[in-house]
């Protein structure tokens, strides 16, 4: 009978000595003992030649020819969220058989049936069948696998470098005993290197023991990686990720790491639905093909929600909205057919929310009819956009008055804005009418326009405040009465830049409370540009804005920059150029952590100047709620030029409700007229003894209510005074 029992595992025994060298070496003491034992054993029933021929035939039958990728090659996959470690699929480990003295090869690959029970050829992944025998069973069976002495280990089918990779991982050694399970384990270890498409172990009897030959089929040399299904992945990224592997034997482990890098590129660039699907297809020419599903958008739908956030009402009817779908779609750069990008969709949703007509904007992703595509549902909860108000009261400017106001933010469902306010008082009629179309229909550049007509009268901050009160001859304060109109066109220039161009005409009169002209104060100082107290001003207006804030209402990071130019045209006799710049920057910080919510350091810088003719009421007023807090309105000064800065530390305090968070503020303000108070005609700041510069500091509260953000600040100033300030929206 044949001396060595069945080796049914995937362990391979590798000799660090080449077969040729081993054939010429004298046997060791162990080998001599093994040879003596072999000679004293019962002779095999077949001669040596026939046994060798039978083994060769079995080995040939056990080889699995694979045209592209061996079925037992590692399955390489990648998922949208960090890819799982490489799964090396080498097949299930063969069960441990009982000791049967049967010889035969152990092959990796598709399960192969045993050609004949007497040979005991076991394919990986299939239990060894028990050979048929007429002899009675042994009195006792032991679950322990039989072990045989290994005389030699040979690696066939690979060059020396790859042979060394095999020798490094296998644990079967010449001069030691082995079992089939041990060989199966070694086969798995060889596959785990990722370098081979097929592996099998072929045992042969020798006078000194068993020679184990690991017959390996290396993967081809990697020539190129091709990506199918990609529309957004640059070719340069494919080369950057995979080119280090080119020219070497394909290593599926390294390929998997590169696939992880590929997935990471998609994730980092916002393509969060992209994934590599299926296993790599390896061609005999060394070209590897990967297929990706990038998450293409099949369709985008609009769904309206009720006040409870549901798409259907209690009676089961679908919620309908007033806003027309195209108003939402035109704000979104994401279109059907595009690849879903998280960063872009967030920008789109911010623009939709920024329309000011929705209480909430959400996004839902649903499977498309094509399982590799996605349907996007934009869920909108509309808010009440129409406001009607009435007011009756008394003011120093108008006396007893009554007013009616109306605001509509979504006229006709087109996001057009209409505002009207009419005030009737014992001292005259005032009105302010405005209409805004945020996107002229059919314009591909998203041009908007605003038309405004007005008649306003107010006490100018230029002629108020200061240590000394200067009045008119009749003891009244001067008022600025403006009647005019304005039209402005605006359009985005890029994702962050926008520009506007407009024209405005004003007829300005300096009057007292009764509306009578008052061109001079009690000291004879000029209050208007013309001596009769009436000015006509026609200006062309140009502005550029760069907005990188993460939130336009309550920003916590980013920046905002605006520069404006007003050019008065001298057809009315007044010619000047006014420049003004405004810059804000927001830095997220973590200092107090009183409660959950963002903390921010906000910085604002402003500067401006007027060159040429300057009507006194067109100077820059300094001090007050929107300038230096702690001072009264306009109390710091009024100049031809100015510089102003503010720093705020904004932090969360508590939540009255989930919808009304309350925050705190520490602030420091500074402003100066740069010594230009004397350059204003009539020197209104000088005669009222305004300091020309000032510092304010204090604390404040912020509440984000359904009616908009509200701020309350208490400030102390550098002159020793203090003041409480109330405002709508953030200071900047």
XYZ file of C-alpha atoms in Angstrom:
732
model
C 0.000 0.000 0.000
C 1.056 3.645 -0.490
C 2.765 5.080 2.562
C 1.277 8.568 3.010
C -2.315 9.301 4.098
C -4.681 11.717 2.348
C -3.670 15.390 2.622
C -7.058 17.134 2.348
C -6.215 20.638 3.529
C -4.791 23.587 1.658
C -1.429 23.739 3.302
C 1.596 23.638 1.030
C 5.003 22.516 2.130
C 7.730 24.708 0.708
C 11.390 23.874 0.725
C 13.852 26.716 0.801
C 16.148 24.428 -1.164
C 15.478 24.083 -4.856
C 14.493 20.565 -6.104
C 17.687 20.261 -8.099
C 19.850 20.913 -5.075
C 17.835 18.562 -2.910
C 18.237 15.771 -5.461
C 22.021 15.881 -5.165
C 22.285 16.224 -1.383
C 22.896 13.143 0.772
C 19.944 12.150 2.948
C 19.831 13.371 6.494
C 19.478 11.073 9.472
C 15.777 11.729 9.556
C 15.470 10.969 5.868
C 17.455 7.747 6.270
C 15.150 6.643 9.052
C 12.142 7.464 6.898
C 13.622 5.472 4.045
C 14.220 2.478 6.308
C 10.673 2.642 7.534
C 9.406 2.835 3.959
C 11.399 -0.207 2.935
C 10.023 -2.268 5.819
C 6.436 -1.328 5.014
C 4.070 -3.289 2.802
C 4.743 -2.738 -0.907
C 2.239 -0.676 -2.940
C -0.168 -2.593 -5.150
C 0.928 -0.619 -8.217
C 4.357 -0.034 -9.538
C 6.055 3.318 -9.310
C 5.444 4.242 -12.920
C 1.731 3.530 -12.770
C 1.354 5.474 -9.496
C 3.103 8.473 -10.984
C 0.938 8.337 -14.078
C -2.241 8.201 -11.968
C -1.175 11.255 -9.953
C -0.348 13.211 -13.088
C -3.736 12.478 -14.587
C -5.520 13.606 -11.427
C -3.522 16.773 -11.248
C -4.462 17.576 -14.846
C -8.126 17.011 -14.152
C -8.006 19.273 -11.085
C -6.673 22.386 -12.857
C -9.378 25.002 -13.442
C -8.689 27.019 -16.602
C -10.033 30.552 -16.238
C -9.986 32.847 -19.318
C -10.257 36.165 -17.460
C -10.260 35.943 -13.680
C -9.915 32.772 -11.679
C -13.141 32.021 -9.816
C -11.122 31.663 -6.648
C -9.349 34.975 -7.006
C -10.056 37.447 -4.247
C -13.327 39.282 -4.674
C -12.438 42.966 -4.680
C -15.259 45.374 -3.947
C -15.633 48.952 -2.840
C -18.560 50.654 -1.135
C -19.620 54.316 -0.823
C -18.745 54.383 2.840
C -15.226 53.318 3.694
C -14.618 50.099 1.811
C -14.487 46.865 3.724
C -11.133 45.131 3.942
C -10.310 42.956 0.977
C -12.188 39.680 1.032
C -9.965 36.880 -0.159
C -12.354 34.225 -1.415
C -10.344 31.042 -1.648
C -13.275 28.739 -1.001
C -14.387 27.023 2.187
C -11.852 24.927 4.013
C -12.237 21.218 3.348
C -13.561 19.154 6.268
C -11.033 17.070 8.093
C -11.343 13.524 6.721
C -10.599 10.309 8.505
C -7.178 8.873 7.853
C -7.306 7.145 4.479
C -4.067 6.015 2.840
C -4.926 7.634 -0.502
C -2.641 9.823 -2.599
C -3.706 12.773 -4.829
C -3.367 16.508 -5.511
C -5.115 19.339 -3.655
C -6.326 22.016 -6.074
C -7.643 25.515 -5.578
C -10.450 26.536 -7.860
C -13.884 25.175 -8.728
C -14.835 22.039 -6.867
C -13.871 18.988 -8.906
C -15.435 15.572 -8.338
C -13.138 12.758 -7.412
C -12.358 10.766 -10.602
C -12.272 7.529 -8.671
C -12.535 6.847 -4.961
C -9.252 5.025 -4.836
C -7.230 8.136 -5.771
C -8.722 10.448 -3.116
C -8.368 13.616 -5.247
C -10.045 16.411 -3.305
C -10.899 19.814 -4.816
C -10.843 22.850 -2.575
C -14.236 23.537 -1.089
C -15.461 19.919 -1.327
C -15.172 17.252 1.388
C -13.123 14.190 0.600
C -15.292 11.197 -0.277
C -14.613 7.996 1.605
C -13.200 5.324 -0.713
C -15.269 2.176 -1.134
C -13.803 -0.837 0.628
C -14.897 -4.352 1.362
C -12.673 -4.626 4.399
C -14.265 -4.348 7.822
C -13.894 -1.107 9.671
C -11.183 -0.755 12.248
C -12.235 -1.386 15.818
C -11.535 2.231 16.783
C -11.647 5.474 14.744
C -9.612 8.479 15.775
C -10.634 12.009 14.729
C -6.982 13.005 14.477
C -5.745 13.449 10.885
C -2.927 11.212 9.804
C 0.370 12.978 9.380
C 3.067 12.156 6.841
C 6.692 13.064 6.593
C 7.462 15.752 4.003
C 10.676 15.206 2.139
C 10.604 18.146 -0.231
C 8.566 21.253 -1.117
C 8.580 22.638 -4.646
C 6.920 25.761 -6.120
C 6.196 25.402 -9.824
C 4.816 27.827 -12.388
C 6.333 31.086 -11.096
C 9.570 32.996 -11.378
C 12.022 33.128 -8.493
C 10.641 36.393 -7.036
C 7.132 35.029 -6.799
C 8.438 31.700 -5.485
C 10.003 33.582 -2.604
C 6.601 35.168 -1.850
C 5.160 31.670 -1.579
C 7.985 30.419 0.639
C 7.434 33.371 2.986
C 3.823 32.526 3.755
C 3.580 28.729 3.813
C 4.280 26.858 7.031
C 4.897 23.351 5.765
C 8.589 22.554 5.805
C 10.686 19.595 4.576
C 11.683 17.246 7.339
C 8.421 17.931 9.172
C 5.096 16.135 9.128
C 1.962 17.554 7.500
C -1.762 16.922 7.069
C -4.199 17.765 4.314
C -5.680 20.537 6.485
C -2.248 22.059 6.815
C -1.846 22.063 3.029
C -5.281 23.674 2.606
C -4.275 26.421 5.000
C -1.110 27.063 3.018
C -3.110 27.302 -0.204
C -5.267 29.956 1.481
C -2.132 31.786 2.590
C -0.773 31.792 -0.953
C -4.056 33.170 -2.248
C -4.011 35.808 0.484
C -0.878 37.310 -1.064
C -3.110 38.501 -3.911
C -0.504 37.526 -6.511
C -1.966 34.298 -7.894
C -4.980 33.353 -9.980
C -4.828 29.625 -9.243
C -3.035 27.390 -6.728
C -2.988 23.666 -6.091
C -0.867 21.243 -4.104
C 0.285 17.992 -5.745
C 1.807 15.369 -3.399
C 4.092 12.625 -4.742
C 5.700 9.676 -2.991
C 9.479 9.507 -2.848
C 11.760 7.025 -1.104
C 12.419 9.648 1.614
C 8.836 10.790 2.136
C 6.356 12.966 0.282
C 7.280 15.654 -2.180
C 4.668 18.478 -2.224
C 4.559 20.600 -5.338
C 2.628 23.867 -5.228
C 1.561 24.556 -8.765
C 0.723 28.266 -9.010
C -0.629 30.462 -11.790
C 0.523 34.054 -11.238
C -1.723 36.993 -12.055
C -0.699 38.796 -15.253
C 1.534 41.856 -15.210
C -0.744 44.871 -14.722
C -0.693 47.089 -17.808
C -3.605 49.485 -17.261
C -6.764 50.059 -15.237
C -9.877 51.145 -17.086
C -12.932 52.631 -15.374
C -16.351 51.982 -16.885
C -19.346 54.150 -15.979
C -17.339 57.194 -14.884
C -18.343 60.687 -16.002
C -16.771 62.908 -13.344
C -13.524 61.087 -12.545
C -10.558 62.775 -14.274
C -8.127 60.542 -16.164
C -5.307 62.158 -14.199
C -6.785 60.756 -10.983
C -6.922 57.250 -12.448
C -3.246 57.500 -13.365
C -2.316 58.977 -9.991
C -4.029 56.179 -8.097
C -3.173 53.121 -10.200
C 0.010 53.918 -12.164
C 2.333 52.895 -9.262
C 1.043 49.332 -9.801
C 1.695 49.228 -13.544
C 4.511 46.959 -14.797
C 4.333 44.575 -11.831
C 2.488 41.328 -11.299
C -1.081 42.203 -10.398
C -1.476 42.136 -6.622
C -5.149 42.096 -5.727
C -4.402 43.342 -2.218
C -2.679 46.441 -3.561
C -5.428 46.815 -6.137
C -7.957 46.862 -3.312
C -6.016 49.604 -1.533
C -6.026 51.617 -4.747
C -9.774 51.080 -5.080
C -10.122 52.505 -1.563
C -8.225 55.580 -2.742
C -10.571 55.811 -5.707
C -13.589 55.652 -3.417
C -12.003 58.231 -1.123
C -11.574 60.613 -4.075
C -15.280 60.358 -4.803
C -16.162 60.910 -1.132
C -13.802 63.869 -0.711
C -15.243 65.555 -3.784
C -18.844 65.196 -2.637
C -19.864 62.195 -4.767
C -21.079 60.266 -1.744
C -23.206 57.764 -3.685
C -20.397 56.628 -5.972
C -19.079 53.094 -5.541
C -17.138 50.419 -7.386
C -19.543 47.606 -8.209
C -18.773 43.955 -8.807
C -15.325 42.401 -8.952
C -12.458 43.619 -11.114
C -12.296 41.999 -14.529
C -8.738 40.885 -15.208
C -7.785 40.187 -18.807
C -4.972 37.931 -19.944
C -3.279 41.011 -21.404
C -2.963 42.552 -17.928
C -5.737 45.113 -18.351
C -8.055 45.451 -15.348
C -11.549 46.858 -15.786
C -13.463 48.380 -12.873
C -17.104 49.365 -13.087
C -18.382 52.299 -11.055
C -21.897 53.473 -10.268
C -21.494 57.172 -9.528
C -25.048 57.854 -8.350
C -26.553 59.560 -11.368
C -29.732 61.544 -10.708
C -32.656 60.122 -12.649
C -35.226 62.758 -11.676
C -35.819 65.674 -9.285
C -39.263 66.180 -7.770
C -40.865 68.869 -5.612
C -42.915 67.786 -2.585
C -44.797 70.284 -0.421
C -45.281 69.630 3.291
C -47.978 70.889 5.647
C -47.372 72.526 9.025
C -46.803 69.092 10.560
C -44.122 68.337 7.993
C -46.235 65.730 6.170
C -46.876 65.485 2.402
C -50.563 64.616 2.900
C -53.341 66.267 4.880
C -55.514 64.540 7.458
C -58.112 63.737 4.784
C -55.441 62.020 2.689
C -55.184 64.718 0.037
C -51.767 65.726 -1.243
C -50.403 69.010 0.059
C -50.201 71.612 -2.702
C -47.988 74.681 -2.594
C -48.340 78.177 -3.991
C -44.757 78.317 -5.256
C -44.297 77.255 -8.857
C -41.842 74.411 -9.380
C -39.601 76.295 -11.784
C -38.879 78.874 -9.064
C -37.150 76.116 -7.092
C -35.545 74.329 -10.037
C -33.891 77.468 -11.376
C -32.128 77.979 -8.042
C -30.558 74.539 -8.306
C -27.471 73.837 -10.372
C -28.126 70.136 -9.799
C -30.116 68.739 -12.726
C -31.439 65.299 -13.772
C -28.675 63.349 -15.454
C -25.986 64.871 -13.256
C -24.054 62.851 -10.696
C -25.306 63.449 -7.156
C -22.886 65.711 -5.304
C -23.429 66.418 -1.624
C -21.558 69.741 -1.660
C -23.455 71.062 -4.666
C -26.841 69.984 -3.357
C -26.144 71.751 -0.057
C -25.410 74.968 -1.942
C -28.597 74.494 -3.943
C -30.703 73.984 -0.823
C -29.180 77.070 0.809
C -30.164 79.121 -2.237
C -33.682 77.708 -2.154
C -33.987 78.497 1.552
C -32.505 81.939 0.893
C -35.535 82.808 -1.232
C -37.189 83.634 2.077
C -40.482 81.941 1.267
C -39.947 78.564 2.942
C -40.071 77.601 6.581
C -38.061 74.455 5.969
C -36.218 72.810 3.080
C -35.354 69.099 3.193
C -33.999 66.479 0.828
C -34.998 62.850 0.346
C -33.246 60.281 -1.855
C -35.218 57.416 -3.383
C -34.161 54.562 -5.697
C -34.683 55.266 -9.380
C -36.164 52.885 -11.923
C -32.544 52.049 -12.694
C -31.108 50.636 -9.431
C -27.847 52.470 -10.109
C -29.614 55.827 -10.259
C -31.392 57.934 -7.655
C -34.488 60.113 -7.506
C -34.126 63.367 -5.559
C -37.138 64.800 -3.748
C -36.942 68.405 -2.514
C -39.391 68.728 0.387
C -40.646 72.266 0.995
C -42.643 73.711 3.858
C -43.957 77.125 2.836
C -44.386 79.983 5.262
C -46.880 82.804 5.285
C -45.384 85.441 3.005
C -48.117 88.106 3.140
C -48.190 90.658 5.957
C -50.722 93.454 6.387
C -50.212 96.062 9.080
C -51.770 99.277 10.326
C -50.422 101.854 12.731
C -51.697 104.997 14.415
C -49.458 107.217 16.510
C -47.552 110.396 17.073
C -43.986 111.289 16.133
C -41.909 114.435 16.315
C -41.367 114.207 12.572
C -44.959 113.702 11.407
C -47.144 114.613 14.366
C -50.308 112.520 14.550
C -50.256 109.935 11.779
C -51.852 106.778 10.478
C -50.208 104.251 8.195
C -51.060 101.101 6.273
C -48.416 98.658 5.065
C -48.495 95.499 2.964
C -45.693 93.030 2.196
C -45.896 90.011 -0.109
C -42.757 87.898 -0.573
C -44.177 85.386 -3.067
C -46.455 87.263 -5.414
C -48.283 84.856 -7.720
C -46.061 81.989 -6.564
C -43.201 83.537 -8.578
C -41.109 84.697 -5.600
C -41.711 88.294 -6.687
C -41.812 90.800 -3.862
C -44.255 93.662 -3.489
C -44.098 96.208 -0.707
C -46.273 99.222 -0.076
C -46.536 101.651 2.808
C -48.626 104.790 2.899
C -48.555 107.271 5.774
C -50.977 110.120 6.169
C -50.279 112.708 8.837
C -51.202 116.239 9.774
C -47.942 117.315 8.098
C -48.299 115.600 4.758
C -48.339 112.396 2.784
C -45.540 109.860 2.702
C -45.254 106.619 0.786
C -42.798 103.886 -0.146
C -43.587 101.468 -2.971
C -41.278 98.711 -4.184
C -41.379 95.738 -6.526
C -38.651 93.104 -6.953
C -38.388 90.326 -9.494
C -35.484 88.142 -8.317
C -35.052 86.511 -11.726
C -36.233 88.045 -14.976
C -38.089 85.299 -16.843
C -36.082 83.736 -19.629
C -32.801 85.386 -18.643
C -30.022 82.766 -18.439
C -27.870 85.054 -16.256
C -30.338 85.235 -13.340
C -30.714 88.998 -13.625
C -33.030 90.572 -11.056
C -34.407 94.071 -10.768
C -35.991 96.313 -8.157
C -38.117 99.401 -8.731
C -38.704 101.808 -5.863
C -40.773 105.006 -5.592
C -40.791 107.002 -2.377
C -41.577 110.180 -0.511
C -39.882 110.226 2.891
C -39.258 112.771 5.599
C -36.945 112.257 8.571
C -34.708 114.077 11.031
C -31.208 113.591 9.656
C -28.544 112.145 11.958
C -26.158 114.683 10.436
C -28.086 117.485 12.110
C -28.797 115.704 15.397
C -26.768 114.604 18.438
C -23.610 116.047 19.924
C -22.911 118.143 23.008
C -24.585 121.239 21.556
C -28.014 121.264 20.015
C -28.311 123.507 16.972
C -31.851 124.254 15.822
C -33.629 126.248 13.162
C -34.625 129.833 13.716
C -38.087 128.679 14.812
C -36.636 126.292 17.424
C -37.348 123.200 15.344
C -34.913 120.545 14.141
C -34.144 120.405 10.397
C -35.738 117.580 8.426
C -34.671 116.050 5.141
C -37.580 115.530 2.741
C -36.767 113.185 -0.171
C -38.980 112.395 -3.162
C -37.605 110.124 -5.829
C -37.282 106.818 -7.561
C -34.696 104.126 -8.069
C -34.169 101.124 -10.318
C -31.420 98.551 -9.788
C -30.439 95.488 -11.829
C -28.405 92.717 -10.198
C -26.952 89.424 -11.336
C -24.554 86.765 -10.032
C -21.120 86.784 -11.644
C -19.963 83.489 -10.121
C -20.848 81.216 -7.243
C -19.745 83.895 -4.740
C -19.538 87.156 -6.704
C -22.490 89.310 -7.753
C -22.816 92.762 -9.253
C -25.466 95.470 -9.458
C -26.036 98.556 -11.572
C -28.680 101.171 -10.915
C -29.817 104.746 -11.218
C -31.566 107.016 -8.731
C -33.093 110.468 -8.836
C -33.900 112.459 -5.705
C -35.481 115.818 -5.126
C -34.286 116.864 -1.680
C -35.655 119.677 0.475
C -34.564 120.844 3.933
C -37.719 121.704 5.855
C -39.109 122.207 9.329
C -41.890 120.156 10.898
C -44.521 122.004 8.876
C -42.755 121.359 5.577
C -41.478 124.913 5.100
C -38.048 125.339 3.487
C -35.213 125.978 5.968
C -31.853 126.171 4.116
C -29.871 127.382 7.196
C -29.768 126.706 10.941
C -29.966 129.323 13.674
C -26.221 130.015 13.345
C -26.503 130.563 9.595
C -24.797 127.281 8.729
C -25.646 125.825 5.340
C -27.948 122.760 5.470
C -28.244 122.029 1.737
C -25.897 122.256 -1.230
C -27.969 124.980 -2.904
C -28.740 128.173 -1.037
C -32.499 127.819 -1.497
C -32.517 124.518 0.419
C -33.541 122.424 -2.609
C -31.236 119.938 -4.349
C -31.743 117.579 -7.280
C -29.358 114.610 -7.308
C -29.058 112.050 -10.088
C -26.659 109.178 -9.427
C -25.485 106.056 -11.190
C -24.765 103.241 -8.759
C -22.393 100.300 -9.138
C -21.654 97.601 -6.558
C -19.720 94.335 -6.338
C -20.355 91.736 -3.642
C -18.506 88.595 -2.615
C -20.482 86.423 -0.220
C -18.843 83.315 1.250
C -20.930 83.089 4.433
C -22.385 79.749 5.441
C -25.627 81.480 6.477
C -26.829 84.891 5.379
C -28.962 85.440 8.482
C -26.733 84.158 11.293
C -23.317 83.387 9.785
C -20.811 81.387 11.816
C -18.002 81.087 9.274
C -16.956 82.538 5.953
C -16.688 86.130 4.791
C -18.626 88.961 3.163
C -17.241 91.828 1.083
C -19.010 94.686 -0.672
C -17.703 97.760 -2.433
C -20.052 100.401 -3.809
C -19.669 103.435 -6.058
C -22.229 106.240 -6.394
C -21.454 108.674 -9.178
C -23.522 111.868 -9.225
C -24.103 113.150 -12.755
C -23.830 116.971 -12.955
C -26.968 117.474 -15.055
C -28.540 118.763 -11.843
C -25.529 120.857 -10.834
C -24.181 118.462 -8.202
C -21.147 116.314 -9.066
C -19.515 113.920 -6.616
C -18.125 110.407 -6.292
C -18.909 108.345 -3.204
C -17.015 105.144 -2.386
C -17.831 102.750 0.431
C -16.428 99.324 1.344
C -17.627 96.775 3.884
C -15.808 93.579 4.900
C -16.841 90.946 7.470
C -15.118 87.735 8.507
C -16.440 84.960 10.742
C -14.235 82.513 12.667
C -15.714 79.434 14.404
C -14.292 78.967 17.914
C -14.922 76.923 21.050
C -14.503 78.963 24.220
C -17.440 78.805 26.632
C -19.636 75.856 25.581
C -22.523 77.059 27.756
C -24.858 74.993 25.612
C -24.873 73.193 22.287
C -24.424 75.522 19.362
C -21.798 77.362 17.335
C -19.484 79.994 18.797
C -18.103 82.673 16.522
C -15.641 85.543 16.472
C -17.048 88.080 13.994
C -14.982 91.006 12.661
C -16.289 93.926 10.581
C -14.367 96.722 8.853
C -15.942 99.645 6.981
C -14.522 102.707 5.249
C -15.735 105.338 2.817
C -15.277 108.767 1.345
C -16.954 111.426 -0.806
C -14.937 113.278 -3.438
C -16.271 116.464 -5.058
C -19.484 118.314 -4.212
C -21.014 117.230 -0.913
C -24.498 118.152 0.271
C -24.207 118.157 4.108
C -26.929 115.524 4.551
C -24.901 113.095 2.358
C -21.987 112.943 4.851
C -21.310 109.723 6.798
C -23.010 109.686 10.254
C -21.143 107.822 13.031
C -22.414 106.374 16.310
C -25.478 104.412 17.334
C -27.073 101.010 16.868
C -25.422 100.244 13.527
C -22.160 102.055 14.209
C -20.610 102.546 17.666
C -22.905 101.168 20.335
C -23.013 103.020 23.627
C -23.514 106.335 21.743
C -26.762 107.908 20.571
C -27.484 107.836 16.851
C -25.023 110.100 15.011
C -23.418 111.269 18.264
C -19.806 110.359 17.364
C -19.529 112.545 14.277
C -20.281 113.082 10.599
C -17.501 113.330 8.065
C -16.535 113.377 4.442
C -14.474 110.241 5.177
C -14.768 107.572 7.842
C -13.369 104.315 9.185
C -15.288 101.941 11.425
C -14.560 98.534 12.971
C -16.318 96.053 15.234
C -15.458 92.752 16.899
C -18.062 90.426 18.390
C -17.864 87.154 20.257
C -21.144 85.302 19.680
C -22.062 82.246 21.732
C -25.189 80.171 22.509
C -26.899 80.538 25.884
C -30.164 78.598 25.956
C -33.179 77.572 23.939
C -36.583 78.995 24.792
C -37.911 76.406 22.347
C -36.248 74.370 19.623
C -37.201 77.123 17.182
C -36.093 80.065 19.357
C -32.455 79.790 20.443
C -31.019 82.615 22.532
C -27.377 83.622 22.316
C -25.045 86.081 23.966
C -22.643 88.659 22.521
C -19.612 90.564 23.759
C -18.732 93.477 21.472
C -16.182 96.230 20.887
C -16.828 99.064 18.375
C -14.674 101.910 17.060
C -15.269 104.695 14.533
C -13.554 107.878 13.384
C -14.248 110.574 10.788
C -10.490 110.769 10.125
C -10.581 114.465 10.990
C -12.857 115.253 8.048
C -15.725 116.795 10.014
C -14.492 120.255 9.050
C -14.592 119.337 5.342
C -18.391 118.989 5.302
C -20.211 122.154 4.131
C -21.753 123.883 7.136
C -19.574 121.751 9.451
C -22.586 120.114 11.141
C -20.419 117.875 13.380
C -18.104 120.699 14.459
C -20.848 123.158 15.446
C -22.592 120.400 17.440
C -19.298 119.564 19.181
C -19.231 115.908 18.218
C -15.934 114.215 19.192
C -15.165 112.811 15.723
C -14.180 109.393 17.087
C -15.440 106.995 19.716
C -15.175 103.545 21.265
C -18.059 101.458 22.518
C -18.155 98.100 24.296
C -20.769 95.977 25.974
C -22.908 92.864 26.040
C -25.957 91.730 24.141
C -28.572 89.070 23.561
C -29.676 87.463 20.303
C -32.928 85.580 19.695
C -33.871 83.905 16.447
C -37.655 84.174 16.343
C -40.230 83.230 13.686
C -40.360 86.959 12.873
C -36.620 87.142 12.278
C -33.499 87.588 14.417
C -33.783 90.165 17.200
C -30.844 91.776 18.949
C -30.613 93.703 22.202
C -27.310 95.375 23.128
C -26.203 97.452 26.093
C -23.061 99.481 25.543
C -20.745 101.872 27.329
C -18.817 104.524 25.410
C -15.471 106.280 25.647
C -17.193 109.540 26.673
C -18.580 107.972 29.858
C -22.115 107.425 28.599
C -24.154 104.297 27.983
C -27.148 103.260 25.944
C -29.509 100.368 25.230
C -29.868 99.406 21.563
C -32.561 97.340 19.865
C -32.325 96.035 16.312
C -33.515 93.472 13.788
C -30.945 91.028 12.432
C -27.274 90.744 13.275
C -25.180 93.903 13.510
C -23.162 92.527 10.558
